[in-house]
Coordinates of C-alpha atoms in Angstrom, one line a residue:
X1 CA -6.8 -1.9 -31.1
X2 CA -10.3 -3.3 -31.4
X3 CA -10.1 -6.1 -28.8
X4 CA -12.2 -5.9 -25.7
X5 CA -10.5 -7.7 -22.9
X6 CA -10.7 -7.7 -19.1
X7 CA -8.1 -6.2 -16.8
X8 CA -7.2 -5.9 -13.1
X9 CA -9.9 -4.9 -10.6
X10 CA -8.0 -1.9 -9.2
X11 CA -8.0 0.1 -12.5
X12 CA -11.7 -0.8 -12.8
X13 CA -12.5 0.7 -9.4
X14 CA -10.6 3.8 -10.3
X15 CA -12.4 4.3 -13.6
X16 CA -15.8 3.6 -11.9
X17 CA -14.9 6.2 -9.1
X18 CA -14.2 8.8 -11.8
X19 CA -17.4 8.2 -13.6
X20 CA -19.4 8.3 -10.3
X21 CA -17.9 11.7 -9.7
X22 CA -18.7 12.8 -13.2
X23 CA -22.3 11.7 -12.8
X24 CA -22.7 13.9 -9.8
X25 CA -23.1 16.9 -12.1
X26 CA -26.7 15.7 -13.0
X27 CA -29.8 17.7 -12.6
X28 CA -32.3 16.5 -10.0
X29 CA -35.4 14.9 -11.3
X30 CA -34.3 15.4 -14.9
X31 CA -35.2 12.7 -17.3
X32 CA -32.3 11.6 -19.5
X33 CA -30.0 8.7 -20.0
X34 CA -26.2 9.0 -20.3
X35 CA -24.7 6.2 -22.4
X36 CA -21.1 4.8 -21.8
X37 CA -18.3 5.1 -24.4
X38 CA -15.9 2.2 -25.0
X39 CA -13.1 4.3 -23.5
X40 CA -14.9 4.9 -20.2
X41 CA -14.0 1.5 -18.7
X42 CA -10.8 -0.5 -19.1
X43 CA -12.8 -3.7 -19.4
X44 CA -12.8 -2.8 -23.1
X45 CA -8.9 -2.9 -23.3
X46 CA -8.0 0.4 -25.0
X47 CA -11.6 0.9 -26.2
X48 CA -10.3 2.3 -29.5
X49 CA -11.3 1.4 -33.0
X50 CA -9.6 1.8 -36.4
X51 CA -8.1 1.4 -38.9
X52 CA -8.7 5.0 -39.8
X53 CA -9.0 6.7 -36.4
X54 CA -8.5 6.0 -33.6
X55 CA -12.1 6.3 -32.6
X56 CA -14.2 5.7 -29.5
X57 CA -17.6 4.1 -29.9
X58 CA -20.7 3.7 -27.7
X59 CA -21.6 0.6 -25.8
X60 CA -24.9 -1.3 -25.6
X61 CA -25.9 -4.8 -24.3
X62 CA -27.8 -7.5 -26.2
X63 CA -30.9 -8.9 -24.8
X64 CA -32.7 -7.9 -21.5
X65 CA -30.2 -7.3 -18.7
X66 CA -30.8 -5.8 -15.3
X67 CA -28.2 -4.2 -13.1
X68 CA -27.5 -6.1 -9.9
X69 CA -24.9 -3.8 -8.5
X70 CA -24.4 0.0 -8.8
X71 CA -20.6 -0.6 -8.8
X72 CA -20.6 -3.2 -11.6
X73 CA -22.9 -1.7 -14.2
X74 CA -22.2 -4.2 -16.9
X75 CA -21.7 -7.5 -15.0
X76 CA -24.5 -9.3 -16.8
X77 CA -23.1 -9.2 -20.3
X78 CA -20.5 -7.6 -22.5
X79 CA -21.0 -4.3 -24.2
X80 CA -21.2 -4.2 -28.0
X81 CA -19.5 -1.3 -29.7
X82 CA -21.8 0.9 -32.0
X83 CA -21.7 4.2 -33.7
X84 CA -24.8 6.3 -32.7
X85 CA -26.6 7.6 -35.8
X86 CA -29.8 9.1 -37.2
X87 CA -30.3 5.9 -39.1
X88 CA -33.7 4.2 -38.8
X89 CA -32.4 0.9 -37.6
X90 CA -29.6 -0.8 -35.6
X91 CA -27.0 -2.8 -37.4
X92 CA -24.9 -5.5 -35.7
X93 CA -22.3 -8.0 -36.8
X94 CA -23.2 -11.6 -36.0
X95 CA -20.8 -14.2 -34.8
X96 CA -20.5 -15.4 -38.4
X97 CA -19.1 -12.0 -39.4
X98 CA -16.7 -12.0 -36.4
X99 CA -19.1 -10.0 -34.1
X100 CA -21.0 -10.8 -31.0
X101 CA -24.7 -11.2 -32.0
X102 CA -25.9 -14.8 -32.1
X103 CA -29.6 -15.0 -33.1
X104 CA -29.8 -18.6 -31.9
X105 CA -28.9 -17.6 -28.4
X106 CA -31.7 -14.9 -28.3
X107 CA -35.1 -15.9 -27.0
X108 CA -36.6 -12.5 -27.9
X109 CA -35.8 -12.2 -31.6
X110 CA -38.5 -12.4 -34.2
X111 CA -38.2 -14.3 -37.4
X112 CA -36.3 -12.5 -40.2
X113 CA -38.6 -10.3 -42.2
X114 CA -36.2 -9.3 -44.9
X115 CA -33.0 -11.0 -46.2
X116 CA -30.2 -9.2 -47.9
X117 CA -27.9 -11.1 -50.3
X118 CA -25.1 -10.2 -52.7
X119 CA -27.7 -10.1 -55.4
X120 CA -29.9 -7.5 -53.6
X121 CA -30.3 -4.3 -55.5
X122 CA -28.2 -1.4 -54.6
X123 CA -31.0 0.6 -53.2
X124 CA -31.9 -2.2 -50.6
X125 CA -31.2 -2.0 -47.0
X126 CA -27.5 -2.9 -47.4
X127 CA -26.4 0.6 -48.6
X128 CA -28.0 2.2 -45.6
X129 CA -25.3 0.9 -43.3
X130 CA -21.8 2.0 -44.4
X131 CA -18.8 1.7 -42.0
X132 CA -16.0 2.8 -44.4
X133 CA -14.9 5.8 -46.5
X134 CA -17.7 6.4 -49.1
X135 CA -15.1 5.9 -51.8
X136 CA -14.5 2.4 -50.6
X137 CA -16.7 -0.7 -51.3
X138 CA -18.6 -2.1 -48.4
X139 CA -20.6 -5.2 -49.1
X140 CA -22.9 -7.0 -46.5
X141 CA -25.4 -9.9 -46.3
X142 CA -27.8 -10.6 -43.5
X143 CA -31.3 -10.3 -42.3
X144 CA -33.7 -7.9 -40.5
X145 CA -35.2 -8.9 -37.2
X146 CA -36.7 -7.2 -34.2
X147 CA -34.8 -8.1 -31.0
X148 CA -34.3 -7.0 -27.3
X149 CA -31.5 -4.6 -26.5
X150 CA -30.4 -2.8 -23.3
X151 CA -29.1 0.6 -22.9
X152 CA -26.9 1.2 -19.8
X153 CA -27.2 4.4 -17.8
X154 CA -23.9 5.9 -17.0
X155 CA -25.4 8.3 -14.4
X156 CA -25.3 5.5 -11.7
X157 CA -28.8 6.0 -10.5
X158 CA -32.0 3.9 -10.8
X159 CA -33.1 2.8 -13.2
X160 CA -29.6 1.8 -14.4
X161 CA -30.8 0.5 -17.7
X162 CA -33.4 0.7 -20.4
X163 CA -34.8 -2.3 -22.2
X164 CA -36.1 -1.8 -25.7
X165 CA -37.1 -3.7 -28.8
X166 CA -34.9 -2.7 -31.7
X167 CA -35.3 -3.2 -35.4
X168 CA -31.9 -4.8 -36.2
X169 CA -30.0 -5.6 -39.4
X170 CA -28.0 -8.6 -38.4
X171 CA -25.0 -8.9 -40.7
X172 CA -23.6 -12.5 -41.4
X173 CA -21.1 -11.0 -43.7
X174 CA -19.5 -7.4 -43.8
X175 CA -16.4 -6.7 -45.8
X176 CA -14.8 -3.4 -46.7
X177 CA -12.5 -3.2 -49.8
X178 CA -10.3 -0.2 -50.0
X179 CA -9.0 1.3 -53.3
X180 CA -5.7 -0.6 -52.9
X181 CA -7.7 -3.8 -52.7
X182 CA -6.9 -4.4 -49.1
X183 CA -10.0 -5.8 -47.1
X184 CA -11.2 -5.3 -43.5
X185 CA -14.0 -6.7 -41.4
X186 CA -15.5 -4.0 -39.2
X187 CA -16.4 -4.7 -35.6
X188 CA -18.4 -1.7 -34.5
X189 CA -22.2 -1.7 -35.5
X190 CA -24.7 1.1 -35.8
X191 CA -27.2 2.4 -33.2
X192 CA -30.0 3.9 -35.1
X193 CA -32.2 6.4 -33.3
X194 CA -34.5 7.2 -36.3
X195 CA -38.0 5.9 -36.9
X196 CA -38.3 2.6 -38.8
X197 CA -41.6 3.8 -40.0
X198 CA -39.9 6.4 -42.1
X199 CA -38.6 3.5 -44.3
X200 CA -41.8 1.4 -43.9
X201 CA -40.0 -1.2 -41.7
X202 CA -41.7 -2.8 -38.6
X203 CA -40.8 -1.6 -35.1
X204 CA -40.8 1.6 -33.0
X205 CA -38.0 4.0 -32.4
X206 CA -35.9 3.0 -29.3
X207 CA -36.2 6.7 -28.2
X208 CA -40.0 6.6 -28.4
X209 CA -40.1 3.5 -26.2
X210 CA -37.9 5.1 -23.5
X211 CA -40.1 8.2 -23.6
X212 CA -43.3 6.2 -23.2
X213 CA -41.8 4.4 -20.2
X214 CA -40.8 7.7 -18.5
X215 CA -37.1 7.2 -18.6
X216 CA -36.3 10.3 -20.8
X217 CA -38.2 13.6 -21.3
X218 CA -38.3 13.5 -25.2
X219 CA -37.5 11.4 -28.3
X220 CA -34.1 13.0 -28.7
X221 CA -30.4 12.5 -28.6
X222 CA -27.3 14.7 -28.3
X223 CA -23.8 13.6 -29.4
X224 CA -20.3 15.0 -29.2
X225 CA -18.0 12.2 -30.4
X226 CA -14.9 14.1 -29.1
X227 CA -11.2 13.2 -29.7
X228 CA -9.9 9.8 -28.6
X229 CA -6.2 10.7 -29.3
X230 CA -6.5 13.8 -27.1
X231 CA -8.3 11.7 -24.3
X232 CA -11.5 13.7 -24.4
X233 CA -14.5 11.8 -23.2
X234 CA -17.3 11.5 -25.6
X235 CA -20.9 12.4 -24.8
X236 CA -24.2 10.7 -25.8
X237 CA -27.3 11.9 -23.9
X238 CA -30.8 10.5 -24.7
X239 CA -33.5 12.9 -23.8
X240 CA -31.1 15.7 -22.9
X241 CA -27.6 17.2 -23.5
X242 CA -24.5 18.5 -21.8
X243 CA -24.6 22.3 -21.8
X244 CA -20.8 22.5 -21.6
X245 CA -20.5 20.8 -25.0
X246 CA -22.5 23.6 -26.8
X247 CA -20.6 26.7 -27.8
X248 CA -22.1 29.8 -29.4
X249 CA -25.3 29.9 -31.4
X250 CA -27.1 26.6 -32.2
X251 CA -28.3 26.0 -35.8
X252 CA -31.8 24.5 -36.1
X253 CA -32.6 22.6 -39.3
X254 CA -36.2 21.4 -40.0
X255 CA -36.6 17.6 -40.7
X256 CA -39.1 16.8 -43.5
X257 CA -38.3 13.1 -44.1
X258 CA -37.0 11.9 -40.7
X259 CA -33.3 12.3 -42.0
X260 CA -31.1 14.8 -39.9
X261 CA -30.0 17.0 -42.7
X262 CA -28.1 20.4 -42.6
X263 CA -27.3 22.8 -45.4
X264 CA -23.6 23.5 -45.9
X265 CA -22.8 26.8 -47.8
X266 CA -19.0 27.3 -47.4
X267 CA -15.8 25.6 -46.4
X268 CA -12.7 27.6 -45.5
X269 CA -9.3 27.4 -43.9
X270 CA -8.3 29.8 -41.2
X271 CA -6.3 30.1 -37.8
X272 CA -6.9 31.4 -34.3
X273 CA -4.9 34.4 -33.2
X274 CA -2.2 34.3 -35.9
X275 CA -1.9 37.3 -38.1
X276 CA 0.7 35.7 -40.4
X277 CA 0.7 32.0 -40.8
X278 CA 2.9 29.9 -42.9
X279 CA 0.0 28.3 -44.8
X280 CA -2.7 29.8 -47.0
X281 CA -6.1 30.7 -45.7
X282 CA -9.5 31.4 -47.3
X283 CA -12.5 29.8 -48.7
X284 CA -12.2 26.5 -50.8
X285 CA -15.9 26.5 -51.7
X286 CA -16.6 26.3 -55.4
X287 CA -19.0 28.8 -56.9
X288 CA -21.2 27.4 -58.3
X289 CA -21.0 23.8 -56.8
X290 CA -20.1 21.7 -59.7
X291 CA -22.0 18.5 -58.8
X292 CA -25.4 18.7 -60.4
X293 CA -26.7 16.3 -57.9
X294 CA -26.6 19.0 -55.3
X295 CA -29.7 20.6 -56.9
X296 CA -31.5 17.3 -56.5
X297 CA -30.8 17.2 -52.8
X298 CA -31.7 20.9 -52.3
X299 CA -35.1 20.4 -54.1
X300 CA -35.8 17.1 -52.2
X301 CA -35.4 18.7 -48.7
X302 CA -36.5 22.2 -49.4
X303 CA -33.8 24.2 -47.7
X304 CA -30.5 25.9 -48.3
X305 CA -29.5 28.1 -51.1
X306 CA -28.6 27.7 -54.8
X307 CA -25.0 27.3 -54.0
X308 CA -25.3 25.0 -50.9
X309 CA -25.5 21.3 -50.5
X310 CA -27.4 18.9 -48.2
X311 CA -25.0 17.5 -45.6
X312 CA -25.9 14.7 -43.0
X313 CA -23.8 14.4 -39.8
X314 CA -23.2 10.7 -39.7
X315 CA -20.9 9.0 -37.0
X316 CA -21.1 5.7 -38.9
X317 CA -18.6 6.9 -41.6
X318 CA -15.1 8.1 -40.7
X319 CA -14.3 11.0 -43.0
X320 CA -15.6 14.3 -44.3
X321 CA -17.2 13.9 -47.8
X322 CA -17.6 16.9 -50.0
X323 CA -18.4 17.6 -53.6
X324 CA -15.3 18.1 -55.8
X325 CA -13.1 20.1 -55.8
X326 CA -13.4 21.2 -52.2
X327 CA -10.9 18.8 -50.6
X328 CA -8.4 19.3 -53.6
X329 CA -8.6 23.0 -53.1
X330 CA -7.9 22.7 -49.5
X331 CA -5.0 20.4 -50.2
X332 CA -3.3 23.0 -52.2
X333 CA -3.2 25.3 -49.2
X334 CA -1.9 22.5 -46.8
X335 CA 1.2 20.3 -46.4
X336 CA -0.5 17.2 -47.7
X337 CA 0.1 14.8 -50.6
X338 CA -2.4 12.8 -52.5
X339 CA -1.8 8.9 -52.6
X340 CA -3.7 7.5 -55.6
X341 CA -3.1 3.9 -54.6
X342 CA -4.5 4.5 -51.1
X343 CA -7.2 7.0 -52.0
X344 CA -6.1 9.3 -49.1
X345 CA -4.3 12.7 -48.5
X346 CA -1.3 12.0 -46.3
X347 CA 0.3 14.7 -44.1
X348 CA 3.8 15.7 -45.2
X349 CA 5.5 15.7 -41.7
X350 CA 8.7 16.8 -43.3
X351 CA 7.2 20.1 -44.6
X352 CA 8.2 23.0 -42.4
X353 CA 4.5 24.1 -42.4
X354 CA 3.2 20.9 -40.9
X355 CA 4.0 21.7 -37.2
X356 CA 2.6 25.3 -37.7
X357 CA -0.7 24.0 -39.1
X358 CA -1.3 21.4 -36.4
X359 CA -0.1 23.4 -33.3
X360 CA -0.6 27.1 -34.2
X361 CA -4.4 27.3 -34.2
X362 CA -5.2 26.1 -37.7
X363 CA -8.7 24.8 -38.5
X364 CA -11.0 24.0 -41.3
X365 CA -14.3 26.0 -40.9
X366 CA -17.7 24.8 -42.1
X367 CA -20.5 27.3 -42.6
X368 CA -24.2 26.3 -42.5
X369 CA -27.5 28.2 -43.3
X370 CA -30.1 26.9 -40.8
X371 CA -33.9 27.2 -41.2
X372 CA -34.1 30.6 -39.7
X373 CA -31.5 31.9 -42.3
X374 CA -28.8 32.1 -39.6
X375 CA -25.3 31.4 -40.4
X376 CA -23.6 28.8 -38.1
X377 CA -19.8 28.2 -38.4
X378 CA -18.1 25.0 -37.0
X379 CA -14.3 25.1 -36.6
X380 CA -12.5 21.8 -36.7
X381 CA -8.9 22.2 -35.7
X382 CA -6.3 20.5 -37.9
X383 CA -5.2 18.8 -34.7
X384 CA -8.3 16.7 -35.0
X385 CA -7.8 16.1 -38.7
X386 CA -4.4 14.6 -38.0
X387 CA -5.6 11.0 -38.0
X388 CA -3.9 7.6 -38.4
X389 CA -4.2 4.9 -41.0
X390 CA -3.3 1.4 -39.7
X391 CA -3.3 -2.1 -40.9
X392 CA -4.8 -3.5 -43.1
X393 CA -5.1 -0.3 -45.1
X394 CA -1.3 0.3 -44.8
X395 CA 1.5 -1.8 -43.6
X396 CA 2.9 0.9 -41.2
X397 CA 0.9 3.6 -39.4
X398 CA 0.8 6.9 -41.3
X399 CA -0.9 10.2 -40.7
X400 CA -3.7 11.3 -43.0
X401 CA -6.0 14.2 -43.7
X402 CA -9.6 12.8 -43.7
X403 CA -11.1 14.9 -46.5
X404 CA -12.7 13.3 -49.6
X405 CA -14.0 14.7 -52.8
X406 CA -16.9 12.3 -53.3
X407 CA -19.7 11.8 -55.9
X408 CA -23.1 11.7 -54.2
X409 CA -24.2 8.8 -56.3
X410 CA -27.1 11.1 -57.7
X411 CA -28.6 11.3 -54.2
X412 CA -27.6 15.0 -53.6
X413 CA -26.5 14.2 -50.1
X414 CA -23.0 14.3 -48.7
X415 CA -21.8 13.2 -45.2
X416 CA -20.0 14.6 -42.3
X417 CA -18.5 11.7 -40.4
X418 CA -16.5 11.1 -37.3
X419 CA -13.7 13.4 -38.2
X420 CA -16.1 16.3 -38.3
X421 CA -18.0 15.2 -35.2
X422 CA -14.9 15.5 -33.0
X423 CA -15.5 19.3 -33.0
X424 CA -19.2 19.5 -33.6
X425 CA -22.2 19.1 -31.3
X426 CA -25.0 17.2 -33.1
X427 CA -28.5 16.6 -31.8
X428 CA -31.9 15.5 -33.1
X429 CA -35.2 16.1 -31.4
X430 CA -37.8 13.8 -33.3
X431 CA -40.7 15.3 -31.3
X432 CA -40.1 18.7 -32.7
X433 CA -38.6 17.4 -36.0
X434 CA -35.5 19.5 -35.7
X435 CA -31.7 18.8 -36.2
X436 CA -29.4 20.8 -34.0
X437 CA -25.8 21.7 -34.7
X438 CA -23.3 23.8 -32.8
X439 CA -19.6 24.2 -32.1
X440 CA -18.1 21.8 -29.5
X441 CA -15.2 22.5 -27.2
X442 CA -11.7 21.2 -27.2
X443 CA -10.2 18.9 -24.6
X444 CA -9.9 21.5 -21.9
X445 CA -13.7 21.6 -21.3
X446 CA -15.9 23.3 -18.6
X447 CA -17.4 21.2 -15.9
X448 CA -20.3 18.9 -17.0
X449 CA -23.8 20.4 -16.7
X450 CA -26.7 18.2 -17.8
X451 CA -29.9 19.5 -19.2
X452 CA -33.2 17.9 -20.2
X453 CA -34.5 18.4 -23.8
X454 CA -38.2 18.7 -23.7
X455 CA -40.5 17.6 -26.7
X456 CA -41.2 21.2 -27.8
X457 CA -37.5 22.3 -27.6
X458 CA -35.9 23.5 -30.8
X459 CA -32.8 25.2 -29.2
X460 CA -30.3 24.6 -26.4
X461 CA -28.3 26.7 -23.9
X462 CA -24.6 26.7 -24.2
X463 CA -21.4 28.7 -23.5
X464 CA -20.3 31.9 -25.2
X465 CA -18.1 31.8 -28.3
X466 CA -15.0 32.6 -26.4
X467 CA -15.1 29.2 -24.6
X468 CA -13.9 27.7 -27.9
X469 CA -10.4 29.3 -27.7
X470 CA -10.2 28.7 -23.9
X471 CA -10.8 25.0 -24.4
X472 CA -7.8 24.7 -26.9
X473 CA -5.2 26.8 -25.1
X474 CA -3.3 23.8 -23.7
X475 CA -3.2 22.1 -27.1
X476 CA -1.9 25.3 -28.7
X477 CA 0.8 26.3 -26.3
X478 CA 3.0 28.3 -28.8
X479 CA -0.1 30.2 -30.0
X480 CA -0.1 33.9 -29.0
X481 CA -3.7 34.8 -28.2
X482 CA -5.1 37.7 -26.1
X483 CA -6.4 36.6 -22.7
X484 CA -10.2 36.0 -22.9
X485 CA -12.7 36.7 -20.3
X486 CA -14.2 34.0 -18.0
X487 CA -16.9 31.9 -19.6
X488 CA -18.9 31.8 -16.4
X489 CA -22.6 32.9 -16.6
X490 CA -23.7 36.4 -15.7
X491 CA -25.4 35.0 -12.7
X492 CA -22.2 33.3 -11.5
X493 CA -20.1 36.4 -12.1
X494 CA -22.7 38.6 -10.2
X495 CA -22.5 36.3 -7.3
X496 CA -18.7 36.5 -7.2
X497 CA -18.9 40.3 -7.4
X498 CA -21.4 40.5 -4.6
X499 CA -19.3 38.2 -2.4
X500 CA -16.2 40.3 -3.0
X501 CA -18.0 43.5 -2.2
X502 CA -19.5 42.0 1.0
X503 CA -16.0 40.8 2.0
X504 CA -14.5 44.3 1.5
X505 CA -17.3 45.8 3.3
X506 CA -16.7 43.5 6.3
X507 CA -13.0 44.4 6.3
X508 CA -13.6 48.1 6.2
X509 CA -16.2 47.8 9.0
X510 CA -13.8 45.9 11.2
X511 CA -10.9 48.3 10.4
X512 CA -13.1 51.3 11.3
X513 CA -14.2 49.7 14.5
X514 CA -10.6 49.0 15.7
X515 CA -9.4 52.5 14.6
X516 CA -12.4 54.1 16.6
X517 CA -11.5 52.1 19.6
X518 CA -7.9 53.0 19.5
X519 CA -8.7 56.7 19.2
X520 CA -10.9 56.6 22.2
X521 CA -8.2 54.8 24.2
X522 CA -5.6 57.3 23.3
X523 CA -8.1 60.2 24.2
X524 CA -8.7 58.6 27.6
X525 CA -4.9 58.3 28.3
X526 CA -4.4 62.0 27.4
X527 CA -7.3 63.1 29.7
X528 CA -6.0 61.0 32.7
X529 CA -2.3 62.1 32.1
X530 CA -1.3 58.6 33.4
X531 CA 0.5 55.8 31.5
X532 CA -0.8 52.3 32.0
X533 CA 0.7 50.5 34.9
X534 CA 2.8 47.3 34.8
X535 CA -0.1 45.3 36.1
X536 CA -2.4 46.6 33.4
X537 CA 0.1 45.7 30.7
X538 CA 0.4 42.2 32.3
X539 CA -3.3 41.8 32.2
X540 CA -3.3 42.5 28.5
X541 CA -0.7 40.0 27.8
X542 CA -2.6 37.4 29.8
X543 CA -5.9 38.2 28.0
X544 CA -5.8 35.3 25.7
X545 CA -4.3 32.7 28.1
X546 CA -7.7 31.1 28.6
X547 CA -8.5 30.9 24.9
X548 CA -7.7 28.4 22.3
X549 CA -4.9 30.6 20.7
X550 CA -2.0 30.9 23.1
X551 CA -0.1 34.2 23.2
X552 CA 3.0 34.3 20.9
X553 CA 6.3 35.4 22.4
X554 CA 8.1 38.3 20.7
X555 CA 11.8 37.6 19.8
X556 CA 12.6 40.9 21.4
X557 CA 11.6 40.5 25.2
X558 CA 11.8 44.2 25.9
X559 CA 8.9 44.8 23.5
X560 CA 6.4 41.9 24.1
X561 CA 3.3 41.7 21.9
X562 CA 0.2 39.5 21.6
X563 CA -1.4 37.8 18.5
X564 CA -5.1 37.4 18.2
X565 CA -6.4 33.9 18.9
X566 CA -7.2 31.2 16.3
X567 CA -11.0 31.4 16.6
X568 CA -12.6 31.7 13.2
X569 CA -14.7 34.7 12.1
X570 CA -18.3 33.7 11.9
X571 CA -21.1 35.5 10.0
X572 CA -24.8 35.2 10.8
X573 CA -27.7 36.2 8.6
X574 CA -27.3 39.7 7.1
X575 CA -30.4 40.8 9.1
X576 CA -28.8 39.8 12.4
X577 CA -25.8 41.2 14.4
X578 CA -22.4 39.9 13.1
X579 CA -19.9 38.8 15.8
X580 CA -16.2 38.8 15.3
X581 CA -14.6 36.5 17.9
X582 CA -11.1 37.6 19.1
X583 CA -10.6 35.1 21.9
X584 CA -12.6 33.1 24.3
X585 CA -13.2 35.9 26.8
X586 CA -13.7 38.8 24.5
X587 CA -15.9 39.5 21.5
X588 CA -16.6 42.5 19.3
X589 CA -19.9 43.1 17.6
X590 CA -20.6 44.9 14.5
X591 CA -23.7 46.8 13.5
X592 CA -26.1 45.0 11.1
X593 CA -25.8 45.7 7.4
X594 CA -27.5 49.0 7.1
X595 CA -26.8 52.3 5.3
X596 CA -26.9 54.1 8.8
X597 CA -23.9 54.7 11.1
X598 CA -24.3 53.4 14.7
X599 CA -22.7 55.4 17.5
X600 CA -22.0 54.0 21.0
X601 CA -25.0 54.5 23.3
X602 CA -25.2 57.5 25.6
X603 CA -25.2 55.4 28.8
X604 CA -22.0 53.5 27.9
X605 CA -20.1 52.9 31.2
X606 CA -16.6 53.3 29.4
X607 CA -17.5 56.8 28.2
X608 CA -19.1 57.7 31.6
X609 CA -15.9 56.7 33.3
X610 CA -13.8 58.9 31.0
X611 CA -16.1 61.9 31.7
X612 CA -15.8 61.3 35.5
X613 CA -12.0 61.3 35.3
X614 CA -12.1 64.6 33.3
X615 CA -14.2 66.3 36.0
X616 CA -11.8 65.1 38.7
X617 CA -8.7 66.6 36.9
X618 CA -10.6 69.9 36.5
X619 CA -11.3 70.1 40.2

């Protein structure tokens, strides 16, 4: 699953064509960079990572690379898989640890300025980079350097890359030991967007460097990890965001120490559109929170309430880590069983409730209190929490529920990992020192709309709340829900309404005109007292013979008829006369759009002829 091998050229071209099409939704002159995911190109193989996912990661290049072809964006070097994070540094696995980074091959790397060994204290740099469940043991050794790194731009426009200098923790050893004593060597690293100066390490934020070179508008990033099993593309925008990934109100949390924290006040279980479900619902939040360290976190960051906790969105870890007994309380309401030897909750697929929980709109809801005292709720459908454990954790793949009751190790901080970020939109604007959090859509998303994030921005524009249900309808086919209204903007709806009204007005005007003409024709026949001659009928049948649309022959010869030609109806500017073309030799003109009614002119030769016939008959 973690291999990154090449493949045939035809699938590559197809993948590139799709991405070129997607990139066309960009905003002109906007300054942001769209980063690729490992699932965007088949050159990565599957592009999926485990053993507790599957997950899709982001790709970066090592060293200074420049794109030579707009159709082969990564021809100068392989992409290295990383998890984007608010961490202050980049973390990569060296070739000694089975990764791709080789410091001896880099001509840009500085000498190591800090070494990490097995004897390093627990509060050293090693514990800042965790890739496994927090209940597992992750040990690393290595050194910190500053080296060149390249960020590709998926928008297929110039510049197609960004060269930066990154403060990097190079791991020569990285081993995860699970509760069952199975070990694993991770391959994906960490792409830290934070400020090294916050931890008193040398170097400048990679976002600041790109902003100073004019590539992005602000020192910011916006992430929606999305669901790899449901084939939903991930989104990572530097200096901007995708508007279609933001649903409902956006929570804004002040940053005081450079760490992107949020304040979690409640966790509950619910369902969409189901009045009676086969599983229990309601809050699973303790009152009060039993972990005394939670008070430490609240006091340290100066936000939240007495019964809330500090929670950090962190894509570097896989699960959802909460103070006890939140996950245990949730497990009592769900068809899951605890496996002590593994340290995971496993889904009981034989339980009759399992299919209902996964497919009938079930979700786990997380409620936050932002810096403006506004409540923000993120719903994570259980379909996203139906993940897979693989080797080496287990011998055979098994489905698990990624919720963990975890001790905060006296830090007062808990983490919301990749499982949570499948359904949450997470952004940080370091220029305005704000963390942004909102509901993200399901797999059936709206069309991509890119927006820049300016240095002073502390909010984002998104879609209405009803877009959430719309984005999940195809994944909940058996769920009975009332039809929701369109999620189009009011401006778009107004344009559609105006267009419909204009079209109806045109049809009414055309109908009125032909009715008026027919009435006059009948009146003229009654005044003359004569029926049209055979020659006149023949001239009508031949009227269209010189146009593009040939006359159609009636299946009943004794009653021939004529169809209008194929010429299109053309509209000019609303201030000018509209012309409805019937055939090549005859055209009908409508009055310009005006509230007035236009009569035929007094000197009209057709009316004058009718009056002359009337006078002749009276004589």
